[in-house]
Short mmCIF file of C-alpha atoms and ligand atoms in Angstrom, two decimals:
data_model
loop_
_atom_site.label_atom_id
_atom_site.label_comp_id
_atom_site.label_asym_id
_atom_site.label_seq_id
_atom_site.Cartn_x
_atom_site.Cartn_y
_atom_site.Cartn_z
CA MET I 1 77.04 78.11 39.35
CA LYS I 2 74.28 79.76 37.34
CA ARG I 3 72.85 82.63 39.34
CA PRO I 4 69.15 83.58 39.18
CA TYR I 5 70.28 86.98 37.87
CA TYR I 6 72.70 88.24 35.22
CA SER I 7 75.79 88.92 37.29
CA PHE I 8 78.56 91.27 36.25
CA SER I 9 81.11 88.45 36.37
CA GLU I 10 79.00 86.38 33.97
CA TYR I 11 78.67 89.37 31.64
CA MET I 12 82.45 89.88 31.71
CA ARG I 13 83.17 86.21 31.07
CA ASN I 14 80.82 86.24 28.08
CA ARG I 15 82.35 89.43 26.76
CA PHE I 16 86.07 88.73 27.21
CA GLN I 17 86.45 84.99 27.91
CA ALA I 18 89.00 85.99 30.57
CA ARG I 19 89.18 86.99 34.19
CA VAL I 20 88.61 90.74 34.17
CA GLN I 21 89.13 92.78 37.31
CA ARG I 22 87.87 96.29 37.99
CA ILE I 23 90.48 98.71 39.32
CA SER I 24 89.01 101.70 41.17
CA VAL I 25 90.92 104.96 40.88
CA ASN I 26 90.59 108.45 42.32
CA ALA I 27 91.27 111.13 39.69
CA GLY I 28 90.72 113.93 42.21
CA PHE I 29 87.60 115.33 40.52
CA SER I 30 85.16 117.17 42.74
CA CYS I 31 81.44 116.73 43.19
CA PRO I 32 79.17 119.76 42.58
CA ASN I 33 77.10 118.70 45.59
CA ARG I 34 80.18 119.22 47.74
CA ASP I 35 82.35 121.81 46.01
CA GLY I 36 79.79 124.60 46.42
CA THR I 37 78.47 124.56 42.82
CA LEU I 38 75.18 123.07 44.01
CA GLY I 39 75.88 122.71 47.71
CA GLU I 40 78.53 121.80 50.24
CA ASP I 41 76.86 119.21 52.43
CA GLY I 42 76.64 116.41 49.84
CA CYS I 43 74.17 113.54 49.73
CA PHE I 44 73.12 112.58 53.24
CA PHE I 45 74.52 109.04 52.91
CA CYS I 46 77.85 109.92 51.32
CA ASN I 47 81.26 109.49 52.87
CA GLU I 48 83.95 108.54 50.35
CA LYS I 49 85.99 106.87 53.08
CA GLY I 50 83.31 104.19 53.18
CA PHE I 51 84.14 102.66 49.82
CA SER I 52 87.30 104.04 48.27
CA ARG I 53 90.76 102.57 48.49
CA PHE I 54 92.35 105.79 47.27
CA VAL I 55 90.78 108.61 49.28
CA GLU I 56 93.24 111.52 49.47
CA THR I 57 95.89 109.42 47.78
CA PRO I 58 99.24 110.95 46.84
CA LEU I 59 99.54 108.40 44.00
CA SER I 60 99.09 109.45 40.38
CA LEU I 61 96.43 107.67 38.33
CA LYS I 62 99.11 105.57 36.69
CA GLU I 63 100.57 104.58 40.07
CA GLN I 64 97.13 103.67 41.42
CA ILE I 65 96.53 101.39 38.44
CA GLU I 66 99.97 99.81 38.74
CA ALA I 67 99.49 99.12 42.45
CA SER I 68 96.06 97.52 42.02
CA ARG I 69 97.08 95.61 38.91
CA GLU I 70 99.89 93.83 40.73
CA PHE I 71 97.61 93.07 43.66
CA TYR I 72 94.84 91.56 41.49
CA ARG I 73 97.28 89.64 39.32
CA GLU I 74 98.80 87.93 42.35
CA ARG I 75 95.68 87.49 44.42
CA PHE I 76 93.07 86.65 41.76
CA HIS I 77 95.15 85.76 38.66
CA ALA I 78 93.38 88.51 36.75
CA ASP I 79 94.23 88.69 33.03
CA LYS I 80 92.60 91.93 31.98
CA PHE I 81 91.47 95.08 33.71
CA ILE I 82 88.86 97.76 33.69
CA VAL I 83 89.74 101.14 35.08
CA TYR I 84 86.88 102.50 37.17
CA PHE I 85 86.85 106.21 37.90
CA GLN I 86 84.97 105.96 41.17
CA ASN I 87 85.37 108.92 43.52
CA ALA I 88 83.07 111.96 43.32
CA ALA I 89 81.72 112.96 39.88
CA ASN I 90 84.15 111.83 37.20
CA THR I 91 82.82 114.03 34.41
CA ASN I 92 82.92 117.18 36.54
CA ALA I 93 85.82 118.95 34.79
CA GLY I 94 86.81 120.57 31.50
CA LEU I 95 87.18 118.46 28.38
CA GLU I 96 90.98 118.52 28.33
CA GLN I 97 91.22 117.58 31.99
CA LEU I 98 88.86 114.68 31.40
CA ARG I 99 90.72 113.52 28.30
CA SER I 100 94.03 113.65 30.12
CA ALA I 101 92.64 111.55 32.99
CA TYR I 102 90.88 108.93 30.86
CA ASP I 103 93.90 108.64 28.55
CA VAL I 104 95.80 106.88 31.34
CA ILE I 105 94.20 103.62 30.17
CA ARG I 106 96.23 103.86 26.96
CA ASP I 107 99.41 103.18 28.96
CA PHE I 108 98.21 99.66 29.82
CA PRO I 109 97.70 97.13 27.01
CA ASP I 110 95.82 94.77 29.36
CA VAL I 111 93.23 97.42 30.22
CA VAL I 112 90.12 96.65 28.18
CA GLY I 113 87.59 98.97 29.71
CA LEU I 114 86.81 102.40 31.05
CA PHE I 115 84.04 102.79 33.64
CA ILE I 116 83.09 106.28 34.74
CA SER I 117 80.92 107.00 37.75
CA THR I 118 79.19 110.36 37.76
CA ARG I 119 76.04 112.35 38.47
CA PRO I 120 73.41 112.54 35.74
CA ASP I 121 73.55 116.35 35.81
CA CYS I 122 77.31 116.32 35.09
CA VAL I 123 77.30 115.27 31.42
CA ASP I 124 76.70 117.26 28.25
CA ASP I 125 77.07 116.64 24.51
CA GLU I 126 80.79 117.45 24.38
CA LYS I 127 81.67 115.21 27.31
CA LEU I 128 79.59 112.34 25.95
CA ASP I 129 81.20 112.74 22.52
CA LEU I 130 84.62 112.52 24.18
CA ILE I 131 83.63 109.36 26.04
CA ALA I 132 82.06 107.87 22.89
CA ALA I 133 85.49 108.02 21.22
CA TYR I 134 86.86 105.63 23.87
CA ALA I 135 83.84 103.36 23.39
CA ARG I 136 85.07 102.60 19.87
CA GLU I 137 88.17 100.91 21.34
CA TYR I 138 87.22 99.92 24.88
CA GLU I 139 84.35 98.54 26.92
CA VAL I 140 82.93 101.81 28.22
CA TRP I 141 80.18 102.30 30.78
CA LEU I 142 78.84 105.44 32.39
CA GLU I 143 77.55 104.72 35.88
CA TYR I 144 74.93 107.26 36.91
CA GLY I 145 74.05 107.80 40.54
CA LEU I 146 70.26 107.80 40.69
CA GLN I 147 69.32 106.03 43.97
CA SER I 148 65.56 106.39 43.39
CA ILE I 149 63.20 107.66 40.70
CA HIS I 150 61.06 109.44 43.31
CA GLU I 151 61.56 113.20 43.61
CA LYS I 152 60.50 113.15 47.28
CA THR I 153 63.34 110.70 47.97
CA LEU I 154 65.89 112.61 45.89
CA GLN I 155 65.07 115.69 47.95
CA ALA I 156 65.09 113.78 51.25
CA ILE I 157 68.61 112.47 50.59
CA ASN I 158 69.84 115.84 49.25
CA ARG I 159 70.79 114.69 45.75
CA ARG I 160 70.16 118.10 44.18
CA HIS I 161 69.26 116.61 40.80
CA SER I 162 65.97 115.32 39.46
CA LEU I 163 64.77 112.22 37.65
CA ALA I 164 64.61 114.38 34.49
CA HIS I 165 68.43 114.78 34.60
CA PHE I 166 68.80 111.02 34.73
CA LEU I 167 66.33 110.37 31.90
CA ARG I 168 68.09 112.87 29.64
CA ALA I 169 71.57 111.55 30.50
CA VAL I 170 70.57 107.95 29.82
CA GLU I 171 68.99 108.81 26.44
CA ASP I 172 71.96 110.94 25.37
CA THR I 173 74.38 108.20 26.43
CA ALA I 174 72.51 105.44 24.61
CA LYS I 175 72.28 107.57 21.45
CA ARG I 176 76.06 107.47 21.27
CA GLY I 177 76.31 103.72 21.72
CA ILE I 178 77.73 104.00 25.25
CA LYS I 179 76.41 101.64 27.90
CA SER I 180 75.04 103.10 31.11
CA SER I 181 74.05 101.80 34.49
CA ALA I 182 72.09 103.17 37.42
CA HIS I 183 73.10 103.10 41.07
CA VAL I 184 70.07 102.46 43.26
CA ILE I 185 69.81 102.30 47.05
CA LEU I 186 67.22 99.91 48.50
CA GLY I 187 65.78 100.62 51.92
CA LEU I 188 66.13 104.41 51.91
CA PRO I 189 64.20 106.16 54.68
CA GLY I 190 60.65 106.98 53.62
CA GLU I 191 60.56 104.53 50.70
CA THR I 192 58.05 101.69 50.57
CA ARG I 193 58.53 98.37 48.81
CA GLU I 194 56.17 99.67 46.09
CA ASP I 195 58.31 102.81 45.64
CA MET I 196 61.38 100.63 45.06
CA ILE I 197 59.55 98.38 42.62
CA GLU I 198 58.45 101.51 40.73
CA THR I 199 62.13 102.41 40.36
CA ALA I 200 62.85 98.95 38.92
CA LYS I 201 59.90 99.18 36.53
CA THR I 202 61.03 102.58 35.27
CA LEU I 203 64.60 101.35 34.71
CA ALA I 204 63.23 98.34 32.84
CA GLU I 205 61.72 100.70 30.25
CA LEU I 206 64.92 102.71 29.71
CA PRO I 207 68.05 102.03 27.62
CA VAL I 208 70.00 101.17 30.79
CA SER I 209 72.35 98.18 30.45
CA GLY I 210 73.05 97.59 34.13
CA VAL I 211 72.07 98.30 37.71
CA LYS I 212 74.25 98.53 40.78
CA LEU I 213 72.33 97.95 43.99
CA HIS I 214 73.30 99.25 47.38
CA VAL I 215 71.59 98.60 50.66
CA PHE I 216 70.87 101.70 52.69
CA HIS I 217 73.62 101.91 55.29
CA VAL I 218 74.84 104.61 57.62
CA LEU I 219 78.41 105.91 57.59
CA ARG I 220 80.12 108.17 60.09
CA GLU I 221 80.42 111.88 59.31
CA THR I 222 77.19 111.95 57.30
CA ARG I 223 73.86 113.65 57.89
CA PHE I 224 72.22 110.24 58.10
CA HIS I 225 74.57 109.37 60.95
CA GLU I 226 73.22 112.34 62.92
CA MET I 227 69.65 111.27 62.15
CA TYR I 228 70.43 107.65 63.04
CA LYS I 229 71.85 108.67 66.44
CA ALA I 230 68.70 110.71 67.05
CA GLY I 231 66.54 107.70 66.18
CA GLY I 232 65.21 109.35 63.03
CA VAL I 233 66.22 106.63 60.55
CA ARG I 234 66.60 102.87 60.65
CA VAL I 235 68.57 100.50 58.44
CA PRO I 236 67.13 97.33 56.85
CA THR I 237 67.68 93.91 58.35
CA GLN I 238 69.37 91.32 56.14
CA GLU I 239 66.05 89.51 55.72
CA GLU I 240 64.32 92.72 54.62
CA TYR I 241 67.08 93.47 52.13
CA VAL I 242 66.97 89.97 50.65
CA GLN I 243 63.23 90.37 50.04
CA LEU I 244 63.68 93.82 48.51
CA ALA I 245 66.56 92.73 46.27
CA CYS I 246 64.55 89.77 44.92
CA ASP I 247 61.46 91.96 44.40
CA PHE I 248 63.59 94.51 42.54
CA LEU I 249 65.39 92.02 40.30
CA GLU I 250 62.16 90.25 39.37
CA HIS I 251 61.10 93.52 37.70
CA LEU I 252 64.30 94.07 35.71
CA PRO I 253 64.85 92.61 32.21
CA PRO I 254 66.89 89.37 32.18
CA ASP I 255 69.65 91.01 30.09
CA CYS I 256 70.18 93.89 32.51
CA VAL I 257 73.60 93.34 34.08
CA ILE I 258 73.55 93.29 37.89
CA MET I 259 76.82 95.03 38.56
CA ARG I 260 76.56 94.70 42.30
CA LEU I 261 73.99 93.25 44.67
CA ILE I 262 75.38 94.22 48.01
CA SER I 263 77.51 97.18 49.03
CA ASN I 264 80.29 96.85 51.52
CA ALA I 265 81.90 99.55 53.60
CA SER I 266 85.10 100.13 55.50
CA GLU I 267 84.66 99.06 59.12
CA ASP I 268 86.26 102.33 60.28
CA VAL I 269 83.32 104.34 59.04
CA LEU I 270 80.42 101.89 58.92
CA VAL I 271 77.81 102.52 61.60
CA GLY I 272 75.35 99.92 60.37
CA PRO I 273 74.06 97.50 59.40
CA GLU I 274 77.15 95.37 60.02
CA TRP I 275 75.85 92.40 58.01
CA ILE I 276 76.54 94.21 54.71
CA ASN I 277 80.18 93.19 54.95
CA GLN I 278 79.26 89.49 54.90
CA LYS I 279 78.84 89.56 51.16
CA GLN I 280 78.82 85.81 50.45
CA LYS I 281 76.24 85.17 53.15
CA VAL I 282 73.92 87.80 51.71
CA LEU I 283 74.38 86.54 48.13
CA SER I 284 73.61 82.98 49.28
CA ALA I 285 70.47 84.22 51.05
CA ILE I 286 69.33 85.98 47.85
CA ASP I 287 69.94 82.79 45.82
CA ALA I 288 67.98 80.78 48.41
CA GLU I 289 65.08 83.25 48.36
CA PHE I 290 64.84 83.10 44.57
CA LYS I 291 64.81 79.31 44.81
CA ARG I 292 62.07 79.39 47.45
CA ARG I 293 59.99 81.74 45.27
CA GLY I 294 60.70 79.81 42.07
CA THR I 295 61.52 83.09 40.32
CA GLU I 296 64.54 84.88 38.86
CA GLN I 297 65.51 88.22 37.37
CA GLY I 298 62.77 89.32 34.95
CA THR I 299 60.04 86.96 36.12
CA ARG I 300 57.59 89.74 36.99
CA ILE I 301 58.12 91.54 33.68
CA ALA I 302 56.73 88.57 31.82
CA VAL I 303 53.83 88.35 34.27
CA SER I 304 52.88 92.06 34.01
CA ARG I 305 53.19 92.01 30.18
CA GLN I 306 50.90 88.98 30.00
CA SER I 307 48.34 90.64 32.27
CA LYS I 308 48.26 93.71 29.95
CA GLU I 309 47.49 91.50 26.91
S1 SF4 X 1 77.11 110.48 46.58
FE1 SF4 X 1 78.07 111.27 44.73
S2 SF4 X 1 76.81 113.05 44.20
FE2 SF4 X 1 76.39 112.60 46.34
S3 SF4 X 1 77.82 113.89 47.50
FE3 SF4 X 1 78.77 111.86 47.26
S4 SF4 X 1 80.03 112.09 45.43
FE4 SF4 X 1 78.56 113.78 45.39
#
């Protein structure tokens, strides 16, 4: 079924004409917002146990890939794979350590891509040059955690980087022919609908190839959990999120790949909202809302460009 947005699975089908599955791995890199370089308390929403299959794993990178590969082959008949360095900041190490970690993909002929999740203040010219070398042979994406373009929000969620870091990282990445994407959280405390649309509009003007959306949710053992218990923050309802997601996508270019539309979280650590784990229901509600509006990804870009003319 044709979605009213450019889904990651559609992008992958167009690119590889095969079923490509992403395999998340934990290379054991640290995050400067946790290891004391910038701070120790981390972003107020972050708990790795919420999303990672390999938190504190004893398995080597190669073993993690082998385990997931077998699983996805059997369960989903996957033909090809992308290795996704997911946990913490996956460019937060010396060049040789990074090279040695990324080189694991060379052991698997059916791995066609390398995806690296990191902070925008954790890349420099040497690291990007290293990653660019893989981009000559593989599908390579750098996924930058941004969450919001608004400095007040970045401070309120304790990111300890600025929009300027993101803008520089995205330009330097694009210059080398590497694709990048932005992680954005919709529904963060203190943000209005207009604030979120401003984030979409800014991304639409940048050389960003994809966006990964998350709904604001609260996990145990986070600062937001403390605030939530004290009644200081609330989480969006499904209906609110559906509206926000459609508003956001309407302001993104039609060729921007939507790498994810709804986050899920391990039930052991999820405080709320519980509906985020009903992915298909949320995706159907987003499709239905686009249909009701008669819009799709990119609709508002055309409208605002026409009104400027
Ligand atoms: S969200 Fe990313 S940058 Fe923030 S503390 Fe967690 S790993 Fe670090």
